[in-house]
Short mmCIF file of C-alpha atoms and ligand atoms in Angstrom, two decimals:
data_model
loop_
_atom_site.label_atom_id
_atom_site.label_comp_id
_atom_site.label_asym_id
_atom_site.label_seq_id
_atom_site.Cartn_x
_atom_site.Cartn_y
_atom_site.Cartn_z
CA UNK A 1374 -15.69 15.83 -24.29
CA UNK A 1375 -14.96 17.51 -20.74
CA UNK A 1376 -12.55 19.76 -19.78
CA UNK A 1377 -9.40 17.54 -18.34
CA UNK A 1378 -9.00 19.73 -15.44
CA UNK A 1379 -12.66 18.43 -14.55
CA UNK A 1380 -11.49 14.66 -14.64
CA UNK A 1381 -10.90 12.78 -11.68
CA UNK A 1382 -8.20 10.65 -11.55
CA UNK A 1383 -8.44 6.60 -10.71
CA UNK A 1384 -5.21 4.46 -9.85
CA UNK A 1385 -5.48 0.90 -10.99
CA UNK A 1386 -3.26 -1.42 -10.12
CA UNK A 1387 -2.78 -4.49 -12.79
CA UNK A 1388 -2.08 -7.78 -11.24
CA UNK A 1389 -1.73 -11.63 -12.78
CA UNK A 1390 0.43 -14.25 -13.13
CA UNK A 1391 3.47 -13.52 -15.20
CA UNK A 1392 2.82 -13.80 -19.07
CA UNK A 1393 -1.04 -13.88 -18.79
CA UNK A 1394 -1.26 -10.47 -20.59
CA UNK A 1395 -0.72 -7.59 -18.62
CA UNK A 1396 1.61 -5.41 -20.71
CA UNK A 1397 -0.68 -6.21 -23.57
CA UNK A 1398 -3.61 -5.19 -21.93
CA UNK A 1399 -2.11 -1.97 -21.03
CA UNK A 1400 -0.67 -1.46 -24.59
CA UNK A 1401 -3.78 -2.17 -25.95
CA UNK A 1402 -5.65 0.32 -23.52
CA UNK A 1403 -2.97 2.91 -24.57
CA UNK A 1404 -3.39 2.44 -28.28
CA UNK A 1405 -7.00 2.24 -28.28
CA UNK A 1406 -7.49 5.51 -26.26
CA UNK A 1407 -5.24 7.54 -28.27
CA UNK A 1408 -2.85 7.78 -25.31
CA UNK A 1409 0.54 7.08 -27.40
CA UNK A 1410 3.02 9.82 -28.06
CA UNK A 1411 2.34 10.39 -31.85
CA UNK A 1412 3.79 7.98 -34.37
CA UNK A 1413 4.82 5.55 -31.36
CA UNK A 1414 2.68 2.47 -32.57
CA UNK A 1415 3.86 2.99 -36.21
CA UNK A 1416 7.29 3.18 -35.32
CA UNK A 1417 7.22 0.13 -33.19
CA UNK A 1418 4.97 -1.86 -35.92
CA UNK A 1419 7.92 -0.86 -38.40
CA UNK A 1420 10.48 -2.02 -36.32
CA UNK A 1421 8.79 -5.18 -35.91
CA UNK A 1422 8.76 -5.53 -39.56
CA UNK A 1423 12.30 -4.78 -40.16
CA UNK A 1424 13.18 -7.53 -37.47
CA UNK A 1425 10.96 -10.17 -39.09
CA UNK A 1426 9.15 -10.07 -35.40
CA UNK A 1427 5.17 -10.44 -34.66
CA UNK A 1428 4.30 -7.06 -33.52
CA UNK A 1429 3.32 -7.23 -29.72
CA UNK A 1430 1.52 -4.46 -27.69
CA UNK A 1431 3.81 -5.32 -24.80
CA UNK A 1432 6.73 -3.85 -27.22
CA UNK A 1433 5.05 -0.74 -27.03
CA UNK A 1434 4.98 -0.59 -23.22
CA UNK A 1435 8.62 -1.62 -23.14
CA UNK A 1436 9.63 1.10 -25.53
CA UNK A 1437 7.92 3.80 -23.37
CA UNK A 1438 9.30 2.26 -20.22
CA UNK A 1439 12.86 2.58 -21.85
CA UNK A 1440 12.26 6.36 -23.03
CA UNK A 1441 10.76 7.38 -19.61
CA UNK A 1442 14.00 5.85 -17.71
CA UNK A 1443 16.32 7.64 -19.58
CA UNK A 1444 13.92 10.68 -19.16
CA UNK A 1445 14.02 13.08 -16.06
CA UNK A 1446 10.96 11.05 -14.36
CA UNK A 1447 11.79 7.55 -13.60
CA UNK A 1448 8.34 6.93 -13.69
CA UNK A 1449 8.66 3.28 -15.40
CA UNK A 1450 5.67 1.60 -13.82
CA UNK A 1451 3.11 3.74 -14.57
CA UNK A 1452 0.93 4.34 -17.87
CA UNK A 1453 -1.74 7.13 -18.16
CA UNK A 1454 -5.08 7.51 -20.42
CA UNK A 1455 -7.85 9.21 -20.36
CA UNK A 1456 -11.70 8.64 -21.03
CA UNK A 1457 -14.52 10.94 -21.32
CA UNK A 1458 -15.07 10.12 -17.98
CA UNK A 1459 -11.74 10.17 -15.97
CA UNK A 1460 -7.86 10.18 -15.86
CA UNK A 1461 -6.55 6.82 -15.18
CA UNK A 1462 -3.23 5.94 -13.63
CA UNK A 1463 -2.32 2.00 -14.53
CA UNK A 1464 0.18 0.77 -11.97
CA UNK A 1465 2.16 -2.12 -13.33
CA UNK A 1466 2.90 -4.72 -10.50
CA UNK A 1467 5.74 -6.93 -12.01
CA UNK A 1468 5.89 -9.15 -8.83
CA UNK A 1469 4.69 -9.64 -5.40
CA UNK A 1470 7.37 -7.66 -3.93
CA UNK A 1471 6.77 -4.66 -5.76
CA UNK A 1472 3.18 -4.72 -5.85
CA UNK A 1473 3.26 -5.03 -1.68
CA UNK A 1474 6.10 -2.37 -1.33
CA UNK A 1475 4.36 0.16 -3.77
CA UNK A 1476 1.23 -0.36 -2.09
CA UNK A 1477 2.45 -0.03 1.60
CA UNK A 1478 5.19 2.43 0.96
CA UNK A 1479 2.90 4.86 -0.90
CA UNK A 1480 5.00 4.90 -4.06
CA UNK A 1481 1.69 4.31 -5.72
CA UNK A 1482 -1.63 3.62 -4.56
CA UNK A 1483 -4.26 1.61 -6.34
CA UNK A 1484 -8.01 2.40 -5.61
CA UNK A 1485 -9.07 -0.59 -8.09
CA UNK A 1486 -7.66 -3.52 -9.71
CA UNK A 1487 -7.77 -5.44 -13.07
CA UNK A 1488 -6.91 -9.13 -12.61
CA UNK A 1489 -5.38 -10.81 -15.29
CA UNK A 1490 -6.25 -14.78 -16.06
CA UNK A 1491 -5.13 -16.49 -19.29
CA UNK A 1492 -8.00 -18.39 -20.52
CA UNK A 1493 -5.55 -21.09 -22.44
CA UNK A 1494 -3.49 -21.64 -19.20
CA UNK A 1495 -6.22 -21.08 -16.57
CA UNK A 1496 -6.06 -20.04 -13.00
CA UNK A 1497 -2.51 -20.03 -11.60
CA UNK A 1498 -1.45 -19.80 -8.02
CA UNK A 1499 -0.27 -16.11 -8.39
CA UNK A 1500 -3.88 -15.28 -9.75
CA UNK A 1501 -5.03 -16.30 -6.49
CA UNK A 1502 -2.35 -14.88 -4.29
CA UNK A 1503 -2.81 -11.41 -6.13
CA UNK A 1504 -6.61 -11.65 -5.55
CA UNK A 1505 -5.39 -12.46 -1.67
CA UNK A 1506 -3.57 -9.41 -1.76
CA UNK A 1507 -6.12 -6.84 -3.31
CA UNK A 1508 -8.53 -8.36 -0.59
CA UNK A 1509 -5.98 -7.82 2.38
CA UNK A 1510 -5.18 -4.41 1.43
CA UNK A 1511 -8.87 -3.65 1.08
CA UNK A 1512 -9.25 -2.97 -2.83
CA UNK A 1513 -12.61 -4.10 -3.33
CA UNK A 1514 -13.21 -2.69 -6.83
CA UNK A 1515 -12.15 -5.75 -8.98
CA UNK A 1516 -12.62 -6.43 -12.53
CA UNK A 1517 -11.27 -9.90 -13.55
CA UNK A 1518 -10.21 -10.19 -17.27
CA UNK A 1519 -10.16 -13.49 -18.88
CA UNK A 1520 -7.39 -12.89 -21.52
CA UNK A 1521 -6.46 -14.71 -24.63
CA UNK A 1522 -9.81 -15.87 -25.43
CA UNK A 1523 -8.57 -16.04 -29.21
CA UNK A 1524 -6.12 -19.00 -28.00
CA UNK A 1525 -9.28 -21.02 -26.95
CA UNK A 1526 -11.60 -20.14 -30.15
CA UNK A 1527 -13.63 -17.73 -27.89
CA UNK A 1528 -14.97 -20.44 -26.17
CA UNK A 1529 -18.05 -20.04 -23.88
CA UNK A 1530 -17.37 -22.93 -21.86
CA UNK A 1531 -13.88 -22.42 -21.14
CA UNK A 1532 -14.68 -19.00 -20.06
CA UNK A 1533 -17.45 -19.87 -17.83
CA UNK A 1534 -15.48 -22.86 -16.00
CA UNK A 1535 -12.57 -20.27 -15.22
CA UNK A 1536 -15.33 -17.66 -13.87
CA UNK A 1537 -17.11 -20.20 -11.38
CA UNK A 1538 -13.75 -21.35 -10.48
CA UNK A 1539 -12.15 -18.17 -9.58
CA UNK A 1540 -15.53 -16.59 -8.21
CA UNK A 1541 -15.74 -19.51 -6.06
CA UNK A 1542 -12.05 -18.61 -4.75
CA UNK A 1543 -12.76 -14.64 -4.33
CA UNK A 1544 -15.90 -15.71 -2.46
CA UNK A 1545 -14.10 -17.39 0.22
CA UNK A 1546 -11.89 -14.56 0.75
CA UNK A 1547 -14.64 -12.15 0.78
CA UNK A 1548 -14.18 -10.67 -2.22
CA UNK A 1549 -16.85 -9.72 -4.74
CA UNK A 1550 -15.42 -8.74 -8.08
CA UNK A 1551 -17.58 -5.88 -10.07
CA UNK A 1552 -17.07 -8.04 -13.47
CA UNK A 1553 -15.65 -10.98 -15.20
CA UNK A 1554 -14.76 -9.70 -18.78
CA UNK A 1555 -13.59 -12.25 -21.85
CA UNK A 1556 -11.21 -10.60 -23.99
CA UNK A 1557 -8.51 -10.99 -26.43
CA UNK A 1558 -5.91 -8.02 -25.63
CA UNK A 1559 -3.88 -9.15 -28.75
CA UNK A 1560 -6.94 -8.90 -30.90
CA UNK A 1561 -8.71 -6.28 -29.10
CA UNK A 1562 -11.79 -8.30 -28.25
CA UNK A 1563 -13.61 -6.43 -25.54
CA UNK A 1564 -11.06 -4.25 -24.52
CA UNK A 1565 -12.30 -0.85 -26.09
CA UNK A 1566 -14.34 -2.20 -28.92
CA UNK A 1567 -16.93 -4.72 -27.99
CA UNK A 1568 -16.20 -8.08 -29.63
CA UNK A 1569 -18.03 -9.65 -32.73
CA UNK A 1570 -16.36 -12.89 -31.59
CA UNK A 1571 -18.22 -13.38 -28.77
CA UNK A 1572 -21.81 -12.69 -29.12
CA UNK A 1573 -22.63 -15.10 -26.33
CA UNK A 1574 -20.99 -12.47 -23.75
CA UNK A 1575 -23.39 -9.97 -22.98
CA UNK A 1576 -20.50 -7.57 -21.33
CA UNK A 1577 -19.01 -4.25 -20.92
CA UNK A 1578 -15.36 -3.76 -22.49
CA UNK A 1579 -12.68 -3.27 -20.06
CA UNK A 1580 -12.83 0.73 -20.90
CA UNK A 1581 -16.85 0.67 -19.68
CA UNK A 1582 -15.89 -1.39 -16.85
CA UNK A 1583 -13.18 1.17 -15.61
CA UNK A 1584 -15.58 3.89 -16.24
CA UNK A 1585 -18.30 2.05 -14.21
CA UNK A 1586 -15.79 1.92 -10.94
CA UNK A 1587 -16.87 4.49 -8.52
CA UNK A 1588 -14.82 7.68 -7.70
CA UNK A 1589 -13.26 6.87 -4.39
CA UNK A 1590 -13.00 9.15 -1.52
CA UNK A 1591 -10.36 11.72 -2.27
CA UNK A 1592 -7.64 11.54 0.57
CA UNK A 1593 -8.13 15.35 1.16
CA UNK A 1594 -11.78 14.48 2.67
CA UNK A 1595 -10.03 12.07 5.12
CA UNK A 1596 -8.36 12.75 8.50
CA UNK A 1597 -5.00 14.22 8.32
CA UNK A 1598 -1.87 11.86 8.67
CA UNK A 1599 1.52 12.88 7.68
CA UNK A 1600 4.49 10.58 8.78
CA UNK A 1601 7.27 12.60 9.71
CA UNK A 1602 10.00 12.41 7.01
CA UNK A 1603 13.02 14.43 8.58
CA UNK A 1604 13.20 17.87 10.23
CA UNK A 1605 15.31 20.73 8.67
CA UNK A 1606 17.40 23.14 10.61
CA UNK A 1607 18.31 26.44 9.20
CA UNK A 1608 21.78 27.24 9.98
CA UNK A 1609 22.16 30.85 9.19
CA UNK A 1610 22.57 33.15 12.22
CA UNK A 1611 18.96 34.35 13.86
CA UNK A 1612 17.16 31.54 12.05
CA UNK A 1613 16.15 29.09 14.22
CA UNK A 1614 13.12 27.81 12.27
CA UNK A 1615 13.08 23.85 11.99
CA UNK A 1616 11.07 22.50 9.00
CA UNK A 1617 9.04 19.35 9.62
CA UNK A 1618 8.75 17.79 6.03
CA UNK A 1619 7.35 14.75 4.79
CA UNK A 1620 4.19 13.43 2.51
CA UNK A 1621 0.71 13.71 3.74
CA UNK A 1622 -1.26 10.45 3.49
CA UNK A 1623 -4.57 12.05 3.68
CA UNK A 1624 -6.22 15.33 5.05
CA UNK A 1625 -5.06 18.82 4.65
CA UNK A 1626 -3.27 20.78 7.06
CA UNK A 1627 -3.31 24.71 7.43
CA UNK A 1628 -1.29 27.41 9.22
CA UNK A 1629 -2.60 27.58 12.35
CA UNK A 1630 -3.99 24.34 12.76
CA UNK A 1631 -3.24 22.55 16.05
CA UNK A 1632 -1.57 19.35 15.82
CA UNK A 1633 -0.15 16.37 17.77
CA UNK A 1634 2.53 14.08 17.16
CA UNK A 1635 2.21 10.45 18.15
CA UNK A 1636 3.92 8.28 19.68
CA UNK A 1637 5.62 11.47 21.59
CA UNK A 1638 2.02 13.14 22.05
CA UNK A 1639 3.68 16.43 21.86
CA UNK A 1640 1.22 19.05 20.75
CA UNK A 1641 2.01 22.39 18.94
CA UNK A 1642 0.22 24.58 15.93
CA UNK A 1643 1.36 25.34 12.65
CA UNK A 1644 3.14 28.43 12.13
CA UNK A 1645 4.02 28.35 8.54
CA UNK A 1646 3.54 26.04 5.54
CA UNK A 1647 6.65 25.75 3.31
CA UNK A 1648 5.33 24.56 0.23
CA UNK A 1649 4.51 25.97 -2.84
CA UNK A 1650 0.80 25.78 -2.06
CA UNK A 1651 -0.81 27.45 1.40
CA UNK A 1652 -1.76 24.51 2.49
CA UNK A 1653 -0.42 20.52 2.88
CA UNK A 1654 -2.41 17.99 1.23
CA UNK A 1655 -2.21 14.10 0.43
CA UNK A 1656 0.72 12.99 -1.79
CA UNK A 1657 3.27 15.73 -2.07
CA UNK A 1658 6.31 16.37 -0.55
CA UNK A 1659 5.75 19.60 1.88
CA UNK A 1660 7.13 20.97 5.06
CA UNK A 1661 5.99 23.44 7.79
CA UNK A 1662 7.20 24.76 10.88
CA UNK A 1663 5.71 25.33 14.30
CA UNK A 1664 5.25 27.84 16.98
CA UNK A 1665 6.32 26.12 19.99
CA UNK A 1666 10.42 24.64 20.21
CA UNK A 1667 9.66 21.20 20.54
CA UNK A 1668 11.93 18.12 19.49
CA UNK A 1669 10.35 15.81 16.71
CA UNK A 1670 12.16 13.26 15.29
CA UNK A 1671 11.47 11.38 11.99
CA UNK A 1672 8.69 8.60 12.20
CA UNK A 1673 6.35 10.44 14.27
CA UNK A 1674 3.13 10.61 13.12
CA UNK A 1675 1.39 14.25 12.73
CA UNK A 1676 -2.28 14.57 13.21
CA UNK A 1677 -4.63 17.36 13.56
CA UNK A 1678 -5.64 17.59 17.58
CA UNK A 1679 -8.77 19.24 16.98
CA UNK A 1680 -9.90 16.15 14.80
CA UNK A 1681 -8.75 13.19 17.44
CA UNK A 1682 -9.91 15.11 20.41
CA UNK A 1683 -13.54 15.40 19.10
CA UNK A 1684 -13.45 11.94 17.75
CA UNK A 1685 -11.91 8.99 19.63
CA UNK A 1686 -12.32 6.61 16.63
CA UNK A 1687 -10.18 8.66 14.44
CA UNK A 1688 -7.17 8.76 16.96
CA UNK A 1689 -4.07 7.08 16.02
CA UNK A 1690 -3.22 4.17 18.46
CA UNK A 1691 0.30 3.73 20.05
CA UNK A 1692 1.38 0.58 21.24
CA UNK A 1693 3.93 -1.99 20.90
CA UNK A 1694 1.93 -5.23 20.55
CA UNK A 1695 -0.65 -5.50 17.52
CA UNK A 1696 -2.52 -7.89 15.79
CA UNK A 1697 -1.96 -8.05 11.96
CA UNK A 1698 -2.63 -9.93 8.55
CA UNK A 1699 0.82 -10.61 7.31
CA UNK A 1700 1.49 -11.92 3.67
CA UNK A 1701 5.02 -13.69 3.93
CA UNK A 1702 7.42 -13.34 0.88
CA UNK A 1703 10.80 -14.40 2.46
CA UNK A 1704 12.82 -16.62 0.82
CA UNK A 1705 13.31 -18.06 4.79
CA UNK A 1706 10.18 -18.47 6.87
CA UNK A 1707 9.32 -15.90 9.51
CA UNK A 1708 10.12 -17.39 12.66
CA UNK A 1709 8.88 -16.57 16.12
CA UNK A 1710 11.23 -14.66 18.23
CA UNK A 1711 13.76 -13.76 15.65
CA UNK A 1712 14.23 -9.95 14.93
CA UNK A 1713 13.56 -8.14 11.96
CA UNK A 1714 12.90 -4.77 10.85
CA UNK A 1715 9.29 -3.04 10.42
CA UNK A 1716 8.65 0.26 8.50
CA UNK A 1717 5.34 1.93 8.96
CA UNK A 1718 5.21 5.29 7.26
CA UNK A 1719 8.60 6.52 7.85
CA UNK A 1720 9.09 5.03 11.23
CA UNK A 1721 11.32 2.01 11.22
CA UNK A 1722 11.70 -0.24 14.46
CA UNK A 1723 13.08 -3.88 15.57
CA UNK A 1724 10.33 -6.14 15.63
CA UNK A 1725 9.55 -9.87 16.26
CA UNK A 1726 6.71 -12.34 15.71
CA UNK A 1727 5.08 -12.85 18.87
CA UNK A 1728 2.41 -15.28 18.36
CA UNK A 1729 1.03 -16.95 15.38
CA UNK A 1730 -2.87 -17.34 15.61
CA UNK A 1731 -3.26 -19.14 12.37
CA UNK A 1732 -1.57 -19.65 8.88
CA UNK A 1733 -2.98 -20.34 5.84
CA UNK A 1734 -1.77 -20.64 2.06
CA UNK A 1735 -2.63 -17.56 0.18
CA UNK A 1736 -3.30 -19.78 -3.06
CA UNK A 1737 -5.02 -23.06 -1.71
CA UNK A 1738 -6.53 -21.21 1.28
CA UNK A 1739 -5.53 -24.57 3.19
CA UNK A 1740 -4.76 -23.75 6.87
CA UNK A 1741 -1.11 -24.86 7.39
CA UNK A 1742 -0.45 -28.28 9.29
CA UNK A 1743 2.22 -29.24 11.06
CA UNK A 1744 4.19 -26.15 11.55
CA UNK A 1745 3.43 -26.15 15.33
CA UNK A 1746 2.40 -22.45 14.48
CA UNK A 1747 6.18 -21.28 14.78
CA UNK A 1748 6.70 -19.96 11.48
CA UNK A 1749 5.08 -18.31 8.28
CA UNK A 1750 6.34 -19.81 5.32
CA UNK A 1751 6.82 -17.83 1.41
CA UNK A 1752 3.43 -17.32 0.28
CA UNK A 1753 1.64 -17.94 3.38
CA UNK A 1754 -0.63 -15.69 5.29
CA UNK A 1755 -0.63 -15.17 8.92
CA UNK A 1756 -2.80 -13.68 11.14
CA UNK A 1757 -0.26 -12.90 14.25
CA UNK A 1758 0.78 -11.05 17.04
CA UNK A 1759 3.77 -8.42 16.28
CA UNK A 1760 5.73 -6.88 19.03
CA UNK A 1761 7.93 -3.82 18.36
CA UNK A 1762 11.12 -2.69 20.06
CA UNK A 1763 9.50 0.75 20.46
CA UNK A 1764 6.05 1.91 20.41
CA UNK A 1765 4.74 2.60 17.01
CA UNK A 1766 1.81 4.98 16.05
CA UNK A 1767 -0.77 3.48 13.31
CA UNK A 1768 -4.60 3.30 12.30
CA UNK A 1769 -6.05 0.03 12.32
CA UNK A 1770 -7.15 -1.11 8.58
CA UNK A 1771 -11.11 -0.46 9.39
CA UNK A 1772 -10.05 3.28 10.53
CA UNK A 1773 -7.53 4.38 7.69
CA UNK A 1774 -6.06 2.02 5.10
CA UNK A 1775 -2.84 3.95 4.50
CA UNK A 1776 -1.61 4.29 8.10
CA UNK A 1777 -2.25 0.47 9.12
CA UNK A 1778 -0.04 -1.19 6.10
CA UNK A 1779 3.63 -1.90 7.42
CA UNK A 1780 6.22 -3.73 5.62
CA UNK A 1781 8.60 -6.03 7.31
CA UNK A 1782 12.43 -6.13 6.17
CA UNK A 1783 14.73 -9.17 6.75
CA UNK A 1784 18.19 -8.69 6.08
CA UNK A 1785 17.45 -5.52 4.07
CA UNK A 1786 15.20 -6.73 1.90
CA UNK A 1787 11.30 -6.41 1.94
CA UNK A 1788 9.98 -9.92 2.88
CA UNK A 1789 6.28 -9.20 3.87
CA UNK A 1790 3.76 -6.86 4.38
CA UNK A 1791 0.52 -6.64 5.87
CA UNK A 1792 -2.04 -4.46 7.52
CA UNK A 1793 -2.58 -3.82 11.61
CA UNK A 1794 -6.06 -4.74 12.43
CA UNK A 1795 -6.18 -4.45 15.93
CA UNK A 1796 -4.24 -3.12 18.80
CA UNK A 1797 -2.81 -5.81 20.95
CA UNK A 1798 -1.15 -4.10 23.42
CA UNK A 1799 -3.59 -2.80 25.94
CA UNK A 1800 -0.94 -2.40 28.78
CA UNK A 1801 0.54 0.56 26.77
CA UNK A 1802 -0.45 3.92 28.69
CA UNK A 1803 -2.77 6.47 26.88
CA UNK A 1804 -0.77 9.23 25.51
CA UNK A 1805 -1.67 12.63 26.46
CA UNK A 1806 -0.86 15.75 25.44
CA UNK A 1807 2.41 17.18 26.66
CA UNK A 1808 3.07 13.78 28.28
CA UNK A 1809 6.57 12.12 27.97
CA UNK A 1810 6.94 8.28 27.97
CA UNK A 1811 10.13 6.54 29.12
CA UNK A 1812 10.60 2.75 28.38
CA UNK A 1813 12.81 1.25 30.89
CA UNK A 1814 13.85 -2.26 31.16
CA UNK A 1815 12.40 -3.70 34.88
CA UNK A 1816 14.55 -6.51 34.71
CA UNK A 1817 17.66 -4.70 35.13
CA UNK A 1818 16.29 -1.94 37.03
CA UNK A 1819 15.23 -2.03 41.04
CA UNK A 1820 12.18 -0.07 42.21
CA UNK A 1821 14.30 2.47 43.83
CA UNK A 1822 15.94 3.07 40.11
CA UNK A 1823 12.66 3.56 38.53
CA UNK A 1824 11.53 5.96 41.25
CA UNK A 1825 14.46 8.03 41.05
CA UNK A 1826 14.37 8.37 37.14
CA UNK A 1827 10.76 8.96 37.50
CA UNK A 1828 11.61 11.87 39.73
CA UNK A 1829 14.23 13.57 37.46
CA UNK A 1830 11.95 13.11 34.42
CA UNK A 1831 9.21 14.96 36.31
CA UNK A 1832 11.33 17.52 37.20
CA UNK A 1833 12.45 18.10 33.63
CA UNK A 1834 9.22 17.34 31.67
CA UNK A 1835 6.46 18.26 34.14
CA UNK A 1836 4.06 16.24 35.91
CA UNK A 1837 2.77 14.42 32.79
CA UNK A 1838 5.44 11.37 32.48
CA UNK A 1839 4.29 7.81 32.37
CA UNK A 1840 7.13 5.25 33.11
CA UNK A 1841 6.48 2.13 31.00
CA UNK A 1842 8.17 -0.90 32.14
CA UNK A 1843 8.48 -3.82 29.82
CA UNK A 1844 9.02 -7.13 31.09
CA UNK A 1845 9.85 -10.51 28.81
CA UNK A 1846 11.97 -8.42 26.52
CA UNK A 1847 15.35 -9.66 26.68
CA UNK A 1848 15.90 -10.14 23.05
CA UNK A 1849 15.94 -6.29 22.35
P1 LIG R 3045 2.75 -10.26 -19.00
O1 LIG R 3045 3.65 -10.89 -18.55
O2 LIG R 3045 1.06 -10.30 -18.08
O3 LIG R 3045 2.90 -8.65 -18.98
O4 LIG R 3045 2.20 -10.55 -20.21
P2 LIG R 3045 2.34 -10.03 -21.75
O5 LIG R 3045 1.29 -9.05 -22.00
O6 LIG R 3045 4.09 -9.40 -21.78
O7 LIG R 3045 2.07 -11.02 -22.68
C1 LIG R 3045 2.81 -12.34 -22.50
C2 LIG R 3045 2.91 -12.97 -23.92
O8 LIG R 3045 1.10 -13.44 -24.38
C3 LIG R 3045 3.06 -12.05 -25.19
O9 LIG R 3045 3.66 -12.92 -26.07
C4 LIG R 3045 1.74 -11.90 -25.89
O10 LIG R 3045 1.85 -11.51 -27.37
C5 LIG R 3045 0.85 -13.08 -25.39
N1 LIG R 3045 -0.55 -12.25 -25.46
C6 LIG R 3045 -0.80 -11.17 -24.50
N2 LIG R 3045 -2.27 -11.32 -24.54
C7 LIG R 3045 -2.65 -12.16 -25.51
C8 LIG R 3045 -4.14 -12.78 -26.42
O11 LIG R 3045 -4.90 -11.93 -25.79
N3 LIG R 3045 -3.79 -13.69 -27.31
C9 LIG R 3045 -3.10 -14.11 -27.55
N4 LIG R 3045 -2.83 -15.25 -28.26
N5 LIG R 3045 -1.80 -13.80 -26.82
C10 LIG R 3045 -1.48 -12.92 -26.20
#
C-alpha cells in the first residue's frame, strides 16, 4: 500500500435523478473500502434491527451527515475514501441548484463524475439534464452507473437498451463516457467486487473505473488567478499595511511576483505573503500585501503580470458583453432586458440578457419553438449574449474553466449558471498597465462635459486614461 502522502486526490461528483441510488452507491463505496468510522456499519444495522426496518446503505450516509453537521466541520456534502491508487472526495449533489452553485462558486469542484441511472425506472429527464450540466462544465471523465440491476433480474437486454439510449443522448452533446457499469449498489454487485450475477457483463467495478480515471492537471500548474474577496486595513498606528485576501482558483503566488488586477489594470508587486505557508496556492483562503499604495476593491481578478505579458492567450478578458452558455433553473423564465445579478468569482454586478442566440431543452435537446427568442424557461439552456452594468474580468471556458463560470441571481436566489465562451464586447478598450477607466453615460453628457472629465481624470491619474462612453444603457 502506498504512503498516504503520495496519493493524489480526485474530486468526484455523483449525480442522477432522485432515488436512483446515489446515496446507496456512496454508502457502499465507503463500506467496501473500509472508510467508515469503526463500528458505524454495525451500529446502523443494529438500529435498523431494533426498529424492524430493513437496513439501507443510504442510512449510513444520513447518519454520517448528521454527525458531521453537529461537529465543527459543516462538511455535509462530501465523503472520503481511498484506494491503493488515490484519495477520493465524493461530492453529493442533491439537486441542480446545489450542483451548479458548488461547481461555480468553488465550494467543491469535481474533476470526474458518476452518473447514476435506475435500471428499473430507466432514463429520466434529470438523468439527461445532469449529463448536460456535466458537459457544459467540461467534466469529461464520466462513468455511467446503471443501478438496481437486482430489480430487473440482472437482465442484459434492459441494461443494453439503457446504454444505447443514453449513449445516443450523450453523443448529441459531445460527451463520451469512459464506461457504463451495471451494478446493484444494494447487493454490492460491481461496486467493489465483481458481480457473479452478471456473467454477461465483462466490465470493471466502479472502484476500478474510478482508479482508471486520469489525474487532472493540478490547479497549481495553471496560470495564477485569485478573485479578491476583501482588503483588510490595519488600524494600529503606524501600520499602513493592507492585506488583499481571497482564495486562489489556480496557480502559485510568491513574494516579489509582479501582479496585475483586472478590470482596473492596476499593477504592483507582492511585498509579503500573509498565510501559513510562504506562498499562495489554489483552494486556501490567503492574503498578501503589495509594494504600492494602490486602491483595490473586492471582485478584482489578480493575475501574474509576467505570465499575461508573455502569453496573450492566458490574459483575462475585460468586458461588459459576452457570449455564454447558460442553464436556467429559475421558477420564472429569464427574460430579455430584465435586470439580474451576475456573480463571477467575488465580483457582482447587474446584468441583463441582451440577446438569445439559441434555446434548447436540456433533456429533449429540442430547440425551443414559439418563444420568439425573448425568454429562457426553467431547464432550458441558452446560447446568449449577456451585458453587465460594469466591466467584469473573466476567462473564456476553453482557456480557464473556473474563471469562466458564473451564476445569475434573481431576487436573492441562484437561478441559473453557465460559462463564458466568447468576449462579445469588442468595443471595450484594452486594459493597459496603470490605466484608469471611466464609464460615462454619454446619453446624459455633452461632448464638452466628457472632454472636461477626461482632462481632470488625466491630470489626477496620469495620461493613461480611457473614457468609455456607454450608449443604449438606459436601464442601468
Ligand atoms: P438517491 O436519492 O439517488 O440518493 O437514492 P438512494 O440511495 O437514497 O436510494 C433510493 C432508494 O433506492 C432506497 O430505498 C434504496 O434502498 C434503493 N436502492 C438503491 N440502490 C438500490 C439497488 O441497487 N437495488 C435496489 N433494489 N434498491 C436500491
